[in-house]
mmCIF file of C-alpha atoms in Angstrom:
data_model
loop_
_atom_site.group_PDB
_atom_site.id
_atom_site.type_symbol
_atom_site.label_atom_id
_atom_site.label_comp_id
_atom_site.label_asym_id
_atom_site.label_seq_id
_atom_site.Cartn_x
_atom_site.Cartn_y
_atom_site.Cartn_z
ATOM 1 C CA UNK F 1 92.273 6.520 -55.515
ATOM 2 C CA UNK F 2 89.033 5.461 -57.216
ATOM 3 C CA UNK F 3 88.887 2.987 -60.104
ATOM 4 C CA UNK F 4 86.130 3.872 -62.542
ATOM 5 C CA UNK F 5 85.315 0.959 -64.844
ATOM 6 C CA UNK F 6 83.215 1.107 -67.995
ATOM 7 C CA UNK F 7 81.848 -2.419 -67.713
ATOM 8 C CA UNK F 8 78.804 -3.285 -69.831
ATOM 9 C CA UNK F 9 77.955 -6.234 -67.567
ATOM 10 C CA UNK F 10 77.103 -3.921 -64.685
ATOM 11 C CA UNK F 11 75.712 -0.996 -66.680
ATOM 12 C CA UNK F 12 72.426 -1.255 -64.796
ATOM 13 C CA UNK F 13 71.043 2.134 -65.813
ATOM 14 C CA UNK F 14 71.800 1.621 -69.498
ATOM 15 C CA UNK F 15 70.175 -1.799 -69.394
ATOM 16 C CA UNK F 16 67.066 -0.377 -67.766
ATOM 17 C CA UNK F 17 66.905 2.593 -70.143
ATOM 18 C CA UNK F 18 67.107 0.352 -73.211
ATOM 19 C CA UNK F 19 65.075 -2.537 -71.757
ATOM 20 C CA UNK F 20 68.015 -4.936 -72.025
ATOM 21 C CA UNK F 21 68.039 -8.103 -69.933
ATOM 22 C CA UNK F 22 70.278 -8.188 -66.839
ATOM 23 C CA UNK F 23 73.660 -9.769 -67.472
ATOM 24 C CA UNK F 24 74.029 -13.505 -66.874
ATOM 25 C CA UNK F 25 76.623 -16.181 -67.595
ATOM 26 C CA UNK F 26 74.335 -17.677 -70.213
ATOM 27 C CA UNK F 27 74.044 -14.357 -72.040
ATOM 28 C CA UNK F 28 77.814 -13.910 -71.776
ATOM 29 C CA UNK F 29 78.434 -17.285 -73.428
ATOM 30 C CA UNK F 30 76.057 -16.382 -76.250
ATOM 31 C CA UNK F 31 77.921 -13.097 -76.660
ATOM 32 C CA UNK F 32 81.300 -14.866 -76.846
ATOM 33 C CA UNK F 33 79.960 -17.156 -79.568
ATOM 34 C CA UNK F 34 78.622 -14.102 -81.399
ATOM 35 C CA UNK F 35 82.105 -12.572 -81.287
ATOM 36 C CA UNK F 36 83.817 -15.755 -82.505
ATOM 37 C CA UNK F 37 81.422 -16.019 -85.439
ATOM 38 C CA UNK F 38 82.374 -12.516 -86.573
ATOM 39 C CA UNK F 39 78.855 -11.292 -85.901
ATOM 40 C CA UNK F 40 79.821 -8.794 -83.209
ATOM 41 C CA UNK F 41 82.393 -7.021 -85.376
ATOM 42 C CA UNK F 42 79.941 -6.780 -88.263
ATOM 43 C CA UNK F 43 77.131 -5.598 -85.985
ATOM 44 C CA UNK F 44 79.240 -2.869 -84.350
ATOM 45 C CA UNK F 45 80.526 -1.683 -87.729
ATOM 46 C CA UNK F 46 76.944 -1.249 -88.927
ATOM 47 C CA UNK F 47 75.988 0.404 -85.649
ATOM 48 C CA UNK F 48 78.716 3.019 -86.013
ATOM 49 C CA UNK F 49 77.819 3.741 -89.629
ATOM 50 C CA UNK F 50 74.109 4.290 -88.896
ATOM 51 C CA UNK F 51 73.439 6.510 -85.883
ATOM 52 C CA UNK F 52 69.705 5.749 -86.075
ATOM 53 C CA UNK F 53 70.145 1.966 -86.140
ATOM 54 C CA UNK F 54 69.434 1.518 -82.425
ATOM 55 C CA UNK F 55 66.188 3.489 -82.653
ATOM 56 C CA UNK F 56 65.050 1.665 -85.791
ATOM 57 C CA UNK F 57 65.972 -1.898 -84.872
ATOM 58 C CA UNK F 58 66.814 -1.989 -81.157
ATOM 59 C CA UNK F 59 63.557 -3.600 -80.050
ATOM 60 C CA UNK F 60 64.241 -6.575 -82.316
ATOM 61 C CA UNK F 61 67.791 -7.333 -81.156
ATOM 62 C CA UNK F 62 68.643 -10.567 -79.376
ATOM 63 C CA UNK F 63 70.797 -10.841 -76.244
ATOM 64 C CA UNK F 64 74.194 -11.090 -78.019
ATOM 65 C CA UNK F 65 73.371 -8.061 -80.164
ATOM 66 C CA UNK F 66 72.349 -6.133 -77.063
ATOM 67 C CA UNK F 67 75.663 -6.999 -75.402
ATOM 68 C CA UNK F 68 77.539 -5.769 -78.474
ATOM 69 C CA UNK F 69 75.517 -2.563 -78.359
ATOM 70 C CA UNK F 70 76.373 -2.067 -74.679
ATOM 71 C CA UNK F 71 80.041 -2.764 -75.382
ATOM 72 C CA UNK F 72 80.047 -0.043 -78.030
ATOM 73 C CA UNK F 73 78.235 2.393 -75.737
ATOM 74 C CA UNK F 74 80.696 1.835 -72.897
ATOM 75 C CA UNK F 75 83.640 2.337 -75.237
ATOM 76 C CA UNK F 76 82.159 5.669 -76.317
ATOM 77 C CA UNK F 77 81.624 6.750 -72.704
ATOM 78 C CA UNK F 78 85.181 5.801 -71.790
ATOM 79 C CA UNK F 79 86.675 7.638 -74.777
ATOM 80 C CA UNK F 80 84.647 10.755 -73.988
ATOM 81 C CA UNK F 81 85.576 10.731 -70.301
ATOM 82 C CA UNK F 82 89.280 10.440 -71.095
ATOM 83 C CA UNK F 83 89.163 13.223 -73.693
ATOM 84 C CA UNK F 84 87.317 15.472 -71.253
ATOM 85 C CA UNK F 85 89.916 14.936 -68.539
ATOM 86 C CA UNK F 86 92.734 15.631 -70.989
ATOM 87 C CA UNK F 87 90.976 18.786 -72.202
ATOM 88 C CA UNK F 88 90.518 19.869 -68.571
ATOM 89 C CA UNK F 89 94.058 19.015 -67.506
ATOM 90 C CA UNK F 90 94.592 22.510 -66.103
ATOM 91 C CA UNK F 91 91.645 22.056 -63.729
ATOM 92 C CA UNK F 92 92.735 18.696 -62.337
ATOM 93 C CA UNK F 93 93.362 18.601 -58.568
ATOM 94 C CA UNK F 94 91.879 22.114 -58.282
ATOM 95 C CA UNK F 95 88.339 21.837 -59.633
ATOM 96 C CA UNK F 96 88.074 18.243 -60.839
ATOM 97 C CA UNK F 97 89.804 15.038 -59.693
ATOM 98 C CA UNK F 98 93.176 14.121 -61.118
ATOM 99 C CA UNK F 99 93.256 11.474 -63.825
ATOM 100 C CA UNK F 100 96.227 9.204 -63.136
ATOM 101 C CA UNK F 101 96.179 6.875 -66.144
ATOM 102 C CA UNK F 102 94.077 4.807 -68.531
ATOM 103 C CA UNK F 103 93.996 1.021 -68.442
ATOM 104 C CA UNK F 104 92.173 -2.084 -69.610
ATOM 105 C CA UNK F 105 91.101 -4.921 -67.328
ATOM 106 C CA UNK F 106 91.314 -8.313 -69.091
ATOM 107 C CA UNK F 107 88.117 -10.301 -68.633
ATOM 108 C CA UNK F 108 88.208 -14.028 -68.047
ATOM 109 C CA UNK F 109 87.489 -16.174 -71.073
ATOM 110 C CA UNK F 110 88.216 -19.760 -72.017
ATOM 111 C CA UNK F 111 89.060 -18.520 -75.492
ATOM 112 C CA UNK F 112 92.532 -17.267 -76.327
ATOM 113 C CA UNK F 113 91.254 -15.529 -79.448
ATOM 114 C CA UNK F 114 92.263 -11.877 -79.507
ATOM 115 C CA UNK F 115 88.979 -11.101 -81.246
ATOM 116 C CA UNK F 116 87.101 -12.207 -78.135
ATOM 117 C CA UNK F 117 89.147 -10.113 -75.728
ATOM 118 C CA UNK F 118 88.771 -7.044 -77.928
ATOM 119 C CA UNK F 119 85.038 -7.065 -77.237
ATOM 120 C CA UNK F 120 84.995 -8.199 -73.595
ATOM 121 C CA UNK F 121 87.947 -6.481 -71.895
ATOM 122 C CA UNK F 122 86.926 -3.527 -69.731
ATOM 123 C CA UNK F 123 88.482 -0.047 -69.974
ATOM 124 C CA UNK F 124 88.827 2.136 -66.923
ATOM 125 C CA UNK F 125 90.474 5.133 -65.311
ATOM 126 C CA UNK F 126 92.044 5.570 -61.866
ATOM 127 C CA UNK F 127 90.954 8.920 -60.437
ATOM 128 C CA UNK F 128 91.869 10.970 -57.400
ATOM 129 C CA UNK F 129 89.644 10.115 -54.451
ATOM 130 C CA UNK F 130 87.834 13.142 -53.046
ATOM 131 C CA UNK F 131 86.953 12.544 -49.409
ATOM 132 C CA UNK F 132 83.774 14.536 -49.008
ATOM 133 C CA UNK F 133 80.029 14.599 -49.577
ATOM 134 C CA UNK F 134 77.681 15.485 -52.461
ATOM 135 C CA UNK F 135 76.638 19.091 -52.946
ATOM 136 C CA UNK F 136 73.060 17.920 -52.399
ATOM 137 C CA UNK F 137 73.975 17.177 -48.756
ATOM 138 C CA UNK F 138 75.329 20.650 -48.055
ATOM 139 C CA UNK F 139 72.500 21.484 -45.645
ATOM 140 C CA UNK F 140 73.446 18.488 -43.495
ATOM 141 C CA UNK F 141 77.227 18.885 -43.410
ATOM 142 C CA UNK F 142 78.009 22.584 -43.895
ATOM 143 C CA UNK F 143 76.939 25.722 -41.996
ATOM 144 C CA UNK F 144 74.345 27.902 -43.675
ATOM 145 C CA UNK F 145 76.760 30.810 -44.100
ATOM 146 C CA UNK F 146 78.827 28.709 -46.533
ATOM 147 C CA UNK F 147 75.973 27.718 -48.827
ATOM 148 C CA UNK F 148 75.999 30.780 -51.096
ATOM 149 C CA UNK F 149 79.733 30.808 -51.768
ATOM 150 C CA UNK F 150 79.899 27.037 -52.202
ATOM 151 C CA UNK F 151 77.097 26.913 -54.771
ATOM 152 C CA UNK F 152 78.599 29.927 -56.537
ATOM 153 C CA UNK F 153 81.890 28.019 -56.729
ATOM 154 C CA UNK F 154 80.131 25.013 -58.254
ATOM 155 C CA UNK F 155 78.672 27.266 -60.949
ATOM 156 C CA UNK F 156 82.109 28.827 -61.470
ATOM 157 C CA UNK F 157 83.484 25.377 -62.303
ATOM 158 C CA UNK F 158 80.788 25.023 -64.959
ATOM 159 C CA UNK F 159 81.981 28.305 -66.471
ATOM 160 C CA UNK F 160 85.603 27.120 -66.460
ATOM 161 C CA UNK F 161 84.550 23.997 -68.331
ATOM 162 C CA UNK F 162 82.455 26.113 -70.728
ATOM 163 C CA UNK F 163 85.568 28.139 -71.512
ATOM 164 C CA UNK F 164 87.369 24.978 -72.631
ATOM 165 C CA UNK F 165 84.799 24.058 -75.242
ATOM 166 C CA UNK F 166 82.911 21.304 -73.459
ATOM 167 C CA UNK F 167 79.163 20.734 -73.300
ATOM 168 C CA UNK F 168 78.142 18.372 -70.500
ATOM 169 C CA UNK F 169 74.783 16.643 -70.916
ATOM 170 C CA UNK F 170 74.928 15.139 -67.434
ATOM 171 C CA UNK F 171 75.318 18.142 -65.129
ATOM 172 C CA UNK F 172 73.556 17.277 -61.890
ATOM 173 C CA UNK F 173 73.947 18.547 -58.352
ATOM 174 C CA UNK F 174 75.228 15.053 -57.508
ATOM 175 C CA UNK F 175 78.104 15.712 -59.946
ATOM 176 C CA UNK F 176 79.751 17.899 -57.295
ATOM 177 C CA UNK F 177 81.639 16.761 -54.204
ATOM 178 C CA UNK F 178 82.461 19.052 -51.285
ATOM 179 C CA UNK F 179 85.630 18.528 -49.262
ATOM 180 C CA UNK F 180 86.332 20.296 -45.977
ATOM 181 C CA UNK F 181 89.915 21.176 -45.110
ATOM 182 C CA UNK F 182 91.302 21.280 -41.534
ATOM 183 C CA UNK F 183 90.463 25.004 -41.316
ATOM 184 C CA UNK F 184 86.792 24.329 -42.011
ATOM 185 C CA UNK F 185 86.888 25.739 -45.543
ATOM 186 C CA UNK F 186 84.883 23.839 -48.154
ATOM 187 C CA UNK F 187 86.249 23.139 -51.619
ATOM 188 C CA UNK F 188 84.097 21.948 -54.522
ATOM 189 C CA UNK F 189 85.069 19.391 -57.153
ATOM 190 C CA UNK F 190 83.093 18.350 -60.224
ATOM 191 C CA UNK F 191 83.190 14.856 -61.703
ATOM 192 C CA UNK F 192 81.561 12.573 -64.286
ATOM 193 C CA UNK F 193 82.322 13.662 -67.850
ATOM 194 C CA UNK F 194 81.316 10.620 -69.893
ATOM 195 C CA UNK F 195 78.325 12.394 -71.463
ATOM 196 C CA UNK F 196 80.192 15.402 -72.805
ATOM 197 C CA UNK F 197 80.428 16.864 -76.288
ATOM 198 C CA UNK F 198 83.233 19.009 -77.653
ATOM 199 C CA UNK F 199 83.254 22.223 -79.645
ATOM 200 C CA UNK F 200 84.834 20.516 -82.675
ATOM 201 C CA UNK F 201 81.695 18.366 -83.091
ATOM 202 C CA UNK F 202 79.496 21.347 -84.000
ATOM 203 C CA UNK F 203 79.224 23.020 -87.379
ATOM 204 C CA UNK F 204 79.375 26.655 -86.308
ATOM 205 C CA UNK F 205 78.982 29.079 -83.412
ATOM 206 C CA UNK F 206 75.199 29.241 -83.723
ATOM 207 C CA UNK F 207 74.900 25.465 -83.534
ATOM 208 C CA UNK F 208 77.272 25.285 -80.565
ATOM 209 C CA UNK F 209 75.671 28.032 -78.501
ATOM 210 C CA UNK F 210 72.190 26.811 -79.366
ATOM 211 C CA UNK F 211 72.955 23.463 -77.765
ATOM 212 C CA UNK F 212 74.613 25.176 -74.800
ATOM 213 C CA UNK F 213 71.443 27.207 -74.288
ATOM 214 C CA UNK F 214 69.254 24.133 -74.538
ATOM 215 C CA UNK F 215 71.371 22.152 -72.077
ATOM 216 C CA UNK F 216 71.644 25.065 -69.597
ATOM 217 C CA UNK F 217 74.429 23.551 -67.491
ATOM 218 C CA UNK F 218 74.497 26.577 -65.197
ATOM 219 C CA UNK F 219 70.782 26.436 -64.477
ATOM 220 C CA UNK F 220 70.965 22.696 -63.814
ATOM 221 C CA UNK F 221 72.838 23.582 -60.634
ATOM 222 C CA UNK F 222 71.671 27.115 -59.881
ATOM 223 C CA UNK F 223 67.912 26.629 -60.080
ATOM 224 C CA UNK F 224 67.973 23.261 -58.312
ATOM 225 C CA UNK F 225 70.116 24.409 -55.390
ATOM 226 C CA UNK F 226 68.134 27.632 -54.990
ATOM 227 C CA UNK F 227 64.922 25.628 -54.669
ATOM 228 C CA UNK F 228 66.484 23.000 -52.429
ATOM 229 C CA UNK F 229 68.131 25.407 -49.962
ATOM 230 C CA UNK F 230 65.008 27.583 -49.594
ATOM 231 C CA UNK F 231 66.639 30.964 -49.157
ATOM 232 C CA UNK F 232 70.080 29.712 -48.194
ATOM 233 C CA UNK F 233 71.315 30.249 -51.731
ATOM 234 C CA UNK F 234 70.196 32.831 -54.283
ATOM 235 C CA UNK F 235 70.988 31.983 -57.888
ATOM 236 C CA UNK F 236 72.212 34.920 -59.973
ATOM 237 C CA UNK F 237 72.115 33.997 -63.641
ATOM 238 C CA UNK F 238 75.343 34.915 -65.406
ATOM 239 C CA UNK F 239 75.548 37.403 -68.256
ATOM 240 C CA UNK F 240 76.502 34.588 -70.637
ATOM 241 C CA UNK F 241 73.447 32.490 -69.879
ATOM 242 C CA UNK F 242 71.146 35.514 -69.870
ATOM 243 C CA UNK F 243 72.420 36.285 -73.370
ATOM 244 C CA UNK F 244 71.833 32.681 -74.423
ATOM 245 C CA UNK F 245 68.273 32.947 -73.088
ATOM 246 C CA UNK F 246 67.721 36.058 -75.193
ATOM 247 C CA UNK F 247 69.426 34.766 -78.327
ATOM 248 C CA UNK F 248 67.654 31.414 -78.310
ATOM 249 C CA UNK F 249 64.483 32.411 -76.412
ATOM 250 C CA UNK F 250 64.784 29.495 -74.012
ATOM 251 C CA UNK F 251 62.271 31.074 -71.657
ATOM 252 C CA UNK F 252 59.448 31.077 -74.236
#
């Protein structure tokens, strides 16, 4: 089993992307005081009512405000990941790992105030552990004759997820893990669904398929693996994505 935690303190990539200082005990104490003053609740309420607030004001935020922003971001990622796994319940254990439960890890604090714990406790999910290797390492661990079928299977998983009304903004070749069974047959699993969107979020079919075309989840695997394997895998674009190319002229 793997425990996946959505912990703002160690969200290194998010901190780098948004130029936020690395976490420290001093910053944490400032953040706790910000929570106790009521500032964090007010800040997060404003943040959720103005989707452009981070772009407009983010450069001017202090450390406690940045921590509140990261808290809110991690909550969103956690909520999205859980909804994606529930939506993909029929694929669990077959094409994606199994989600066992949802939980919250209490963080240590000298304060007994519930308001503090609301903004510092860490949500997480225990997931099925897949003992294998990333799809990007297929040339090292799998015979050449398996490359075509394995990459085709990875793309098939993308189609299965498409069919369930999910758009994944984070499809990467590293999102796939290959597991070899005792008979030497390789099975592909996809993971990481925190950056997904759902069909219900879009106004109409044109809006939905336009974003699907722009994201090109299939091509994010097909084109990359075709280039990487240098003849060991030939990417055949599906009829659906060819139609999206035509309808939205993504090749222009």
